[in-house]
Short mmCIF file of C-alpha atoms in Angstrom, two decimals:
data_model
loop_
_atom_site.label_atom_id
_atom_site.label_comp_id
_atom_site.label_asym_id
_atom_site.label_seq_id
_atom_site.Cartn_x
_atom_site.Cartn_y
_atom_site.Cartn_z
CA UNK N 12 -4.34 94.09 18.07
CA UNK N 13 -7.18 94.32 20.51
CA UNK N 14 -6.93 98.82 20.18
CA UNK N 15 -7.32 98.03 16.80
CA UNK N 16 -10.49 95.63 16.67
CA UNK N 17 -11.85 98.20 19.52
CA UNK N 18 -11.05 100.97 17.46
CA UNK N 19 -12.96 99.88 14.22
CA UNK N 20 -16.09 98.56 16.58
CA UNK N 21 -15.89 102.55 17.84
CA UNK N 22 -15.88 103.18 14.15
CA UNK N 23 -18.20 101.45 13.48
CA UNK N 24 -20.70 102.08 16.24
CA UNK N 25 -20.55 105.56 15.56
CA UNK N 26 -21.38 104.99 12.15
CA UNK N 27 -24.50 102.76 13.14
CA UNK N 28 -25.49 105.20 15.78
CA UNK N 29 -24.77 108.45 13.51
CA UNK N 30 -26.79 106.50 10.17
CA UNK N 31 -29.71 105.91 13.10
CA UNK N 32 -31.59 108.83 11.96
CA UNK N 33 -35.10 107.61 14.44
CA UNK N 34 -32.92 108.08 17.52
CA UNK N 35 -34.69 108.02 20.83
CA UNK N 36 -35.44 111.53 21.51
CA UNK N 37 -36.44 112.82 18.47
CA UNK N 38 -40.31 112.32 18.56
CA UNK N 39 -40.92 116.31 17.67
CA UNK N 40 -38.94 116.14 14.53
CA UNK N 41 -41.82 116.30 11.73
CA UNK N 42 -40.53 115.04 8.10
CA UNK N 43 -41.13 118.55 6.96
CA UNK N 44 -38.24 119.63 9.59
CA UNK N 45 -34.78 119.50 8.61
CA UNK N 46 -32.85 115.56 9.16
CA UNK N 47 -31.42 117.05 12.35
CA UNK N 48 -33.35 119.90 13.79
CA UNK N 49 -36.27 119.63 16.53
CA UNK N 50 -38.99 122.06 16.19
CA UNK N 51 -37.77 123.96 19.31
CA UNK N 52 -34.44 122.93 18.94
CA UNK N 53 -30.58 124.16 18.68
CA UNK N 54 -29.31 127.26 17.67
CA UNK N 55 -28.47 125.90 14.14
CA UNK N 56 -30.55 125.48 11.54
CA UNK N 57 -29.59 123.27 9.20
CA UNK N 58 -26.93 120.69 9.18
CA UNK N 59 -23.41 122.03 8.13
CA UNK N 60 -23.01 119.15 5.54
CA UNK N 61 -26.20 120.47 3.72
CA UNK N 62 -24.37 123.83 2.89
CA UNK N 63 -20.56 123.04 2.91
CA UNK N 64 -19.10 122.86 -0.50
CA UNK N 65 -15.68 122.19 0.27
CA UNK N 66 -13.19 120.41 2.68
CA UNK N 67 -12.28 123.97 3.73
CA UNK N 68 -15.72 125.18 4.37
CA UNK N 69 -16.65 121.13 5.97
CA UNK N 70 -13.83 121.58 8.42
CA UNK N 71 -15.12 125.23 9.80
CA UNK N 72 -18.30 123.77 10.62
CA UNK N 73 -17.08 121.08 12.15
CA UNK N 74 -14.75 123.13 14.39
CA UNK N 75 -18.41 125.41 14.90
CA UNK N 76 -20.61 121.98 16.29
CA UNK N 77 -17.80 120.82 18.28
CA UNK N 78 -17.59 123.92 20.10
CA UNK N 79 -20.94 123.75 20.44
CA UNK N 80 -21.51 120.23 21.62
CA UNK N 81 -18.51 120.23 24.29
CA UNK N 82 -20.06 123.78 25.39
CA UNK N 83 -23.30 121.89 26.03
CA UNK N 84 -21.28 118.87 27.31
CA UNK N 85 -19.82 121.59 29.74
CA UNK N 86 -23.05 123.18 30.65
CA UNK N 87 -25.00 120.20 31.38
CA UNK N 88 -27.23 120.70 28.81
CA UNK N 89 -25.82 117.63 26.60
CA UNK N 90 -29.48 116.68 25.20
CA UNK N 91 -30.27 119.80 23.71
CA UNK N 92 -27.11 119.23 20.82
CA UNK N 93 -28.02 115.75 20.48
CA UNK N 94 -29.01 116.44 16.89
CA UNK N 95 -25.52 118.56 15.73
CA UNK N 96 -24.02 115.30 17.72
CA UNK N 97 -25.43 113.12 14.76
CA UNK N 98 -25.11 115.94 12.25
CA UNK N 99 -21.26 116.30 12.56
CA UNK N 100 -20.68 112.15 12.57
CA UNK N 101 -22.40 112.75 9.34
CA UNK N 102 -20.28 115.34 8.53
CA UNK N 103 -16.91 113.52 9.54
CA UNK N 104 -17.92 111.02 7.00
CA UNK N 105 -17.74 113.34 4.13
CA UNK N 106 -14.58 115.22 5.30
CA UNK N 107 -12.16 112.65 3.45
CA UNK N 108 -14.20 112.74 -0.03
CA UNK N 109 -14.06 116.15 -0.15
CA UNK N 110 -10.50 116.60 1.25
CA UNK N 111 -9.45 113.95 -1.57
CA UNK N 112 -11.77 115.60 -4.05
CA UNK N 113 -9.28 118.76 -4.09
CA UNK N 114 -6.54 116.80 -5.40
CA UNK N 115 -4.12 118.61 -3.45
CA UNK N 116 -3.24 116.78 -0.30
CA UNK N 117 -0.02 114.09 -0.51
CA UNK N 118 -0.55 111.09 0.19
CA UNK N 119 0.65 111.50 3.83
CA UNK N 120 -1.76 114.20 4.14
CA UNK N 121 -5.03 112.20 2.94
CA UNK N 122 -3.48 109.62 5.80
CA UNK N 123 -3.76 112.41 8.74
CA UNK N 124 -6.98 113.25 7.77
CA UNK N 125 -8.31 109.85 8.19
CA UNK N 126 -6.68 109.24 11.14
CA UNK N 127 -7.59 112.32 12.85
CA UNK N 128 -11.39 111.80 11.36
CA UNK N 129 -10.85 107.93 12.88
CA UNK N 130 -10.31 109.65 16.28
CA UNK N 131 -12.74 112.42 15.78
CA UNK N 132 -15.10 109.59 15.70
CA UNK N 133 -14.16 108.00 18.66
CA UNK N 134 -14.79 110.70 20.60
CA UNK N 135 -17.98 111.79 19.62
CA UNK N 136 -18.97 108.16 19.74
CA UNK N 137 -18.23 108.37 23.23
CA UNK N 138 -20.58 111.49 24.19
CA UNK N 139 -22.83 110.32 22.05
CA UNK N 140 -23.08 107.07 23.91
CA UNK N 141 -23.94 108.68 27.37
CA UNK N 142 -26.88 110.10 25.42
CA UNK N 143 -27.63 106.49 25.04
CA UNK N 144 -27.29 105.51 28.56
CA UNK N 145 -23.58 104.82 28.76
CA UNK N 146 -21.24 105.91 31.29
CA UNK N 147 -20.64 109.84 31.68
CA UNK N 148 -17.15 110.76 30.41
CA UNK N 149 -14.35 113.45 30.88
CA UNK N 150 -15.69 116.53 28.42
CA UNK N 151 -12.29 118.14 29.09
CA UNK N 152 -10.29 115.11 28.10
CA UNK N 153 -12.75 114.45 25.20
CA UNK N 154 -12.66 117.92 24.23
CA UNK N 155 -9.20 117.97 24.12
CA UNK N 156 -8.74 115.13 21.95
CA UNK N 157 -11.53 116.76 19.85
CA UNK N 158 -9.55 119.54 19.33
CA UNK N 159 -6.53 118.50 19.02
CA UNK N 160 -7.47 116.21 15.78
CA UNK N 161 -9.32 119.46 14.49
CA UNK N 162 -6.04 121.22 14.11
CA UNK N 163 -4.46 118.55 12.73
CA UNK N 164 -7.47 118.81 10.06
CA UNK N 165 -6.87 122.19 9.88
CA UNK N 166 -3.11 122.42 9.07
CA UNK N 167 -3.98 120.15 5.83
CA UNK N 168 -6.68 122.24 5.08
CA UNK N 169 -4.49 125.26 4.68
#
């Protein structure tokens, strides 16, 4: 019982933080700029969910920002992905629409997805939070769990 209720506040934190779109940090961002790009910012352009079209597509970007976030995680550089770190929560939260939008997952399917998004969450919640001043973490036990939910996405999404 208390994984679960800690589980859904994860959940749910990450969805506060992720739907926080004045976070700390972002006082370059002009409103003429992209909802996740600085002016001098990241090597993408424009968030993935902007351009995705389907839970195939969705998934592939995701995979692309994670690698990308834990690389930064890696390199010590975790500030300069803060905004992809928003822009894939964002992006987790459309995964399930559009994976149930294709009409061709089971049941049992639609039920790893959400799981694996559930735990995708977590984990991003938790880098995200030492960009909020929480405790450091483990990037190669986060990243692990990162990717290990990824291909679990990815085998439904074939």
């Amino acid at each position: 019982m208390f994984y679960r209720s800690i589980r859904g506040c994860c959940v749910l934190s990450m969805s506060l933080i992720v739907g926080f779109v004045g976070c700390q940090g972002q006082r370059d961002a002009t409103p003429n700029q992209g909802e996740y790009e600085h002016g001098e910012s990241q090597g993408h352009e424009v968030s993935s969910e902007e351009h995705a079209e389907n839970f195939r597509e969705l998934v592939q970007d995701i995979e692309a920002m994670t690698t990308e976030i834990c690389q930064a995680f890696v390199d010590g550089s975790p500030e300069d992905v803060h905004d992809t770190l928003h822009g894939v929560g964002h992006s987790l939260e459309k995964l399930p629409e559009l994976a149930a939008k294709e009409g061709k997952l089971s049941p049992e399917q639609m039920t790893a997805v959400n799981e694996a998004v559930e735990a995708l969450f977590d984990g991003f919640g938790k880098l995200d939070n030492t960009l909020h001043g929480g405790e450091d973490v483990d990037i190669q036990a986060i990243e692990a769990q990162l990717v290990k939910n990824l291909k679990k996405i990815k085998e439904v999404s074939k």
